[in-house]
Amino acid sequence: NAGVTQTPKFRILKIGQSMTLQCTQDMNHNYMYWYRQDPGMGLKLIYYSVGAGITDKGEVPNGYNVSRSTTEDFPLRLELAAPSQTSVYFCASSYSVVGKNTEAFFGQGTRLTVV
Amino acid sequence: DQQVKQNSPSLSVQEGRISILNCDYTNSMFDYFLWYKKYPAEGPTFLISISSIKDKNEDGRFTVFLNKSAKHLSLHIVPSQPGDSAVYFCAARETSYDKVIFGPGTSLSVIP
């Protein structure tokens, strides 16, 4: 019952460093998403993918990159980390377009601090 | 500009009473609405949803009401239990896009 697994759970980065947040799901879901949650701001969509090889920008894509080479994995890359990227990052997946009987399942989150 | 709004950052309710969480949206193209619940240090989990062709959906203690003309929906929890204490996110999907937009959340505290 792994569901959506995110690693690492916590990370501190220095300004200008880069890192990759890992996300993998074992539910054979086609759709995958990356959100960030800032205090009082809800979840903002960074990037999403509707299948292997297909990605698209969400609401706040600047400063991030993604790839989707397999159905299972959807890593999020931060290049040149900035303090504004301090946030909690959530990966999610769904079988198809979110709707009746196709809700999104979320990972436990990665808390990232950029100092 | 927030397309999904939850104007009450927090709400406190006595155990056994009704909790009403509100959500407003601005995009008339939203056709599906969801509520997610989130405990600290965990990811959000799906709670209940409603299609824009309906005005009510019920699941046990949870009922979601949709008023399309007012672009407003609400989540009712009856009776409220201490285990319901969490942050509740309202979310909406736009038909032509494969993405879901979330509101800022309402933190519910159910007092024993």
Short mmCIF file of C-alpha atoms in Angstrom, two decimals:
data_model
loop_
_atom_site.label_atom_id
_atom_site.label_comp_id
_atom_site.label_asym_id
_atom_site.label_seq_id
_atom_site.Cartn_x
_atom_site.Cartn_y
_atom_site.Cartn_z
CA ASN A 1 0.00 0.00 0.00
CA ALA A 2 2.77 2.48 -0.83
CA GLY A 3 0.62 4.86 -2.91
CA VAL A 4 2.55 8.08 -3.60
CA THR A 5 6.04 8.22 -2.09
CA GLN A 6 8.09 11.39 -1.82
CA THR A 7 11.73 11.70 -0.87
CA PRO A 8 13.30 13.37 0.99
CA LYS A 9 10.89 14.38 3.75
CA PHE A 10 13.03 17.34 4.82
CA ARG A 11 15.86 19.26 3.19
CA ILE A 12 17.79 22.45 3.81
CA LEU A 13 19.39 24.04 0.76
CA LYS A 14 21.70 26.98 0.42
CA ILE A 15 20.84 29.76 -2.00
CA GLY A 16 21.98 28.84 -5.49
CA GLN A 17 22.15 25.11 -4.88
CA SER A 18 20.06 22.70 -6.88
CA MET A 19 18.22 19.53 -5.96
CA THR A 20 15.67 17.03 -7.19
CA LEU A 21 12.56 16.09 -5.25
CA GLN A 22 11.63 12.53 -6.01
CA CYS A 23 8.08 11.25 -6.44
CA THR A 24 6.99 7.75 -7.35
CA GLN A 25 3.58 6.08 -7.40
CA ASP A 26 2.68 2.42 -7.65
CA MET A 27 -0.99 2.77 -8.63
CA ASN A 28 -0.39 2.90 -12.39
CA HIS A 29 -1.86 6.40 -12.48
CA ASN A 30 -1.50 8.36 -15.68
CA TYR A 31 -1.76 11.82 -14.15
CA MET A 32 0.81 13.24 -11.75
CA TYR A 33 1.11 16.67 -10.15
CA TRP A 34 3.46 18.81 -8.12
CA TYR A 35 2.03 21.35 -5.69
CA ARG A 36 3.63 23.69 -3.21
CA GLN A 37 1.93 24.83 -0.03
CA ASP A 38 2.83 28.17 1.47
CA PRO A 39 1.27 29.30 4.78
CA GLY A 40 -2.25 30.63 4.23
CA MET A 41 -2.01 30.16 0.48
CA GLY A 42 -3.34 26.69 -0.09
CA LEU A 43 -1.76 24.45 -2.69
CA LYS A 44 -0.41 25.98 -5.87
CA LEU A 45 0.11 23.76 -8.90
CA ILE A 46 3.70 23.86 -10.18
CA TYR A 47 3.69 21.29 -12.99
CA TYR A 48 1.59 18.35 -14.01
CA SER A 49 1.79 15.41 -16.39
CA VAL A 50 -0.97 13.46 -18.13
CA GLY A 51 1.29 10.58 -19.08
CA ALA A 52 4.86 9.49 -19.68
CA GLY A 53 6.66 11.99 -21.88
CA ILE A 54 4.03 14.72 -21.43
CA THR A 55 4.36 17.60 -18.98
CA ASP A 56 2.75 21.01 -18.69
CA LYS A 57 3.04 24.13 -16.57
CA GLY A 58 0.72 24.87 -13.70
CA GLU A 59 0.15 28.12 -11.82
CA VAL A 60 3.69 28.70 -10.48
CA PRO A 61 6.27 26.92 -12.72
CA ASN A 62 9.10 29.46 -12.62
CA GLY A 63 12.30 28.12 -11.06
CA TYR A 64 11.31 24.48 -11.51
CA ASN A 65 11.63 21.74 -14.09
CA VAL A 66 10.06 18.31 -14.38
CA SER A 67 10.38 15.20 -16.47
CA ARG A 68 8.19 12.12 -16.87
CA SER A 69 10.15 9.32 -18.44
CA THR A 70 8.09 6.56 -16.80
CA THR A 71 4.52 6.22 -15.57
CA GLU A 72 5.73 5.75 -12.00
CA ASP A 73 8.16 8.63 -11.53
CA PHE A 74 7.73 12.40 -11.67
CA PRO A 75 10.80 14.19 -10.28
CA LEU A 76 10.79 17.94 -9.63
CA ARG A 77 14.05 19.78 -10.21
CA LEU A 78 14.98 23.05 -8.50
CA GLU A 79 17.79 24.93 -10.19
CA LEU A 80 19.46 27.84 -8.38
CA ALA A 81 17.38 27.59 -5.19
CA ALA A 82 16.00 30.86 -3.83
CA PRO A 83 14.48 31.69 -0.41
CA SER A 84 11.10 32.14 -2.15
CA GLN A 85 11.13 28.40 -2.83
CA THR A 86 10.98 27.62 0.86
CA SER A 87 7.76 25.66 1.09
CA VAL A 88 6.19 22.26 1.56
CA TYR A 89 6.01 20.35 -1.69
CA PHE A 90 3.37 17.73 -2.42
CA CYS A 91 3.30 15.24 -5.22
CA ALA A 92 -0.04 13.73 -6.24
CA SER A 93 -1.39 11.28 -8.79
CA SER A 94 -4.73 10.32 -10.27
CA TYR A 95 -5.86 7.68 -12.73
CA SER A 96 -7.25 10.24 -15.13
CA VAL A 97 -8.69 13.73 -15.00
CA VAL A 98 -9.73 14.38 -11.43
CA GLY A 99 -13.44 13.77 -11.11
CA LYS A 100 -15.96 11.23 -9.92
CA ASN A 101 -14.10 8.13 -8.73
CA THR A 102 -10.80 9.59 -9.89
CA GLU A 103 -9.65 11.74 -7.03
CA ALA A 104 -5.99 12.64 -6.61
CA PHE A 105 -3.85 10.84 -4.03
CA PHE A 106 -1.14 12.83 -2.31
CA GLY A 107 2.26 11.99 -0.92
CA GLN A 108 3.29 13.03 2.59
CA GLY A 109 5.20 16.07 1.43
CA THR A 110 8.76 17.40 1.35
CA ARG A 111 9.55 20.35 3.61
CA LEU A 112 12.22 22.44 1.89
CA THR A 113 14.03 25.37 3.44
CA VAL A 114 16.34 27.58 1.39
CA VAL A 115 18.77 29.66 3.45
CA ASP B 1 -5.95 36.39 -8.27
CA GLN B 2 -7.41 33.51 -6.29
CA GLN B 3 -10.02 31.59 -8.23
CA VAL B 4 -11.00 29.51 -5.21
CA LYS B 5 -11.50 31.34 -1.94
CA GLN B 6 -12.00 30.18 1.60
CA ASN B 7 -12.49 33.35 3.57
CA SER B 8 -12.41 31.80 7.02
CA PRO B 9 -8.86 30.77 7.92
CA SER B 10 -10.09 29.00 11.04
CA LEU B 11 -13.23 27.68 12.70
CA SER B 12 -13.93 26.27 16.18
CA VAL B 13 -16.92 24.07 16.90
CA GLN B 14 -18.11 22.09 19.89
CA GLU B 15 -18.12 18.32 19.59
CA GLY B 16 -21.52 17.08 18.43
CA ARG B 17 -22.49 20.35 16.74
CA ILE B 18 -22.50 21.15 13.03
CA SER B 19 -19.40 22.45 11.28
CA ILE B 20 -19.97 24.52 8.15
CA LEU B 21 -17.01 25.32 5.94
CA ASN B 22 -17.52 27.73 3.08
CA CYS B 23 -15.89 28.13 -0.29
CA ASP B 24 -16.42 30.66 -3.09
CA TYR B 25 -15.12 30.55 -6.63
CA THR B 26 -14.86 33.00 -9.47
CA ASN B 27 -14.39 30.84 -12.55
CA SER B 28 -17.71 29.86 -14.11
CA MET B 29 -15.93 27.15 -16.12
CA PHE B 30 -15.33 25.03 -13.05
CA ASP B 31 -17.37 21.85 -13.40
CA TYR B 32 -16.25 19.66 -10.52
CA PHE B 33 -15.55 20.48 -6.90
CA LEU B 34 -13.73 18.57 -4.21
CA TRP B 35 -12.97 18.81 -0.53
CA TYR B 36 -9.70 17.53 0.87
CA LYS B 37 -8.75 17.12 4.50
CA LYS B 38 -5.21 17.51 5.77
CA TYR B 39 -3.67 16.56 9.09
CA PRO B 40 -0.30 18.06 10.16
CA ALA B 41 2.74 16.43 8.56
CA GLU B 42 0.55 14.44 6.17
CA GLY B 43 -0.58 14.92 2.60
CA PRO B 44 -4.17 15.95 1.84
CA THR B 45 -6.71 13.16 1.54
CA PHE B 46 -9.88 13.22 -0.52
CA LEU B 47 -13.07 13.70 1.46
CA ILE B 48 -16.04 14.34 -0.80
CA SER B 49 -16.85 15.85 -4.17
CA ILE B 50 -19.71 17.21 -6.24
CA SER B 51 -20.34 17.71 -9.92
CA SER B 52 -21.67 21.03 -11.16
CA ILE B 53 -24.84 19.30 -12.37
CA LYS B 54 -25.81 18.52 -8.78
CA ASP B 55 -26.58 20.75 -5.83
CA LYS B 56 -25.97 18.27 -3.01
CA ASN B 57 -23.87 15.23 -2.30
CA GLU B 58 -23.89 13.31 0.95
CA ASP B 59 -21.49 10.76 2.41
CA GLY B 60 -22.13 9.77 5.99
CA ARG B 61 -21.56 12.76 8.26
CA PHE B 62 -20.32 14.90 5.35
CA THR B 63 -22.55 16.81 2.96
CA VAL B 64 -21.46 19.23 0.27
CA PHE B 65 -23.89 21.83 -1.10
CA LEU B 66 -23.34 23.70 -4.35
CA ASN B 67 -25.01 26.96 -5.34
CA LYS B 68 -23.89 27.59 -8.91
CA SER B 69 -25.65 30.92 -9.29
CA ALA B 70 -23.81 32.25 -6.25
CA LYS B 71 -20.58 30.41 -7.13
CA HIS B 72 -20.57 29.07 -3.60
CA LEU B 73 -20.21 25.70 -1.99
CA SER B 74 -20.18 24.54 1.57
CA LEU B 75 -19.18 21.45 3.49
CA HIS B 76 -21.35 20.40 6.43
CA ILE B 77 -20.08 17.99 9.05
CA VAL B 78 -22.73 16.61 11.38
CA PRO B 79 -22.06 15.71 14.12
CA SER B 80 -18.56 17.11 14.44
CA GLN B 81 -16.00 14.93 16.18
CA PRO B 82 -12.56 15.78 17.62
CA GLY B 83 -10.96 13.61 14.92
CA ASP B 84 -12.37 16.03 12.34
CA SER B 85 -9.90 18.68 13.53
CA ALA B 86 -7.78 19.34 10.44
CA VAL B 87 -7.30 21.79 7.60
CA TYR B 88 -9.96 21.51 4.91
CA PHE B 89 -9.20 22.53 1.35
CA CYS B 90 -11.81 23.32 -1.23
CA ALA B 91 -10.71 22.55 -4.80
CA ALA B 92 -12.18 22.99 -8.26
CA ARG B 93 -11.54 21.56 -11.70
CA GLU B 94 -12.00 23.39 -14.98
CA THR B 95 -13.41 21.23 -17.75
CA SER B 96 -10.96 22.21 -20.44
CA TYR B 97 -7.88 21.80 -18.29
CA ASP B 98 -6.39 18.79 -16.59
CA LYS B 99 -5.66 20.62 -13.39
CA VAL B 100 -7.29 21.26 -10.05
CA ILE B 101 -7.12 24.62 -8.28
CA PHE B 102 -7.09 24.68 -4.48
CA GLY B 103 -8.30 27.26 -2.01
CA PRO B 104 -6.16 28.44 0.92
CA GLY B 105 -7.81 26.12 3.44
CA THR B 106 -9.80 26.43 6.65
CA SER B 107 -8.42 25.05 9.89
CA LEU B 108 -11.22 23.34 11.83
CA SER B 109 -10.91 22.69 15.55
CA VAL B 110 -13.54 20.50 17.17
CA ILE B 111 -13.54 21.04 20.90
CA PRO B 112 -14.44 18.05 23.10
#
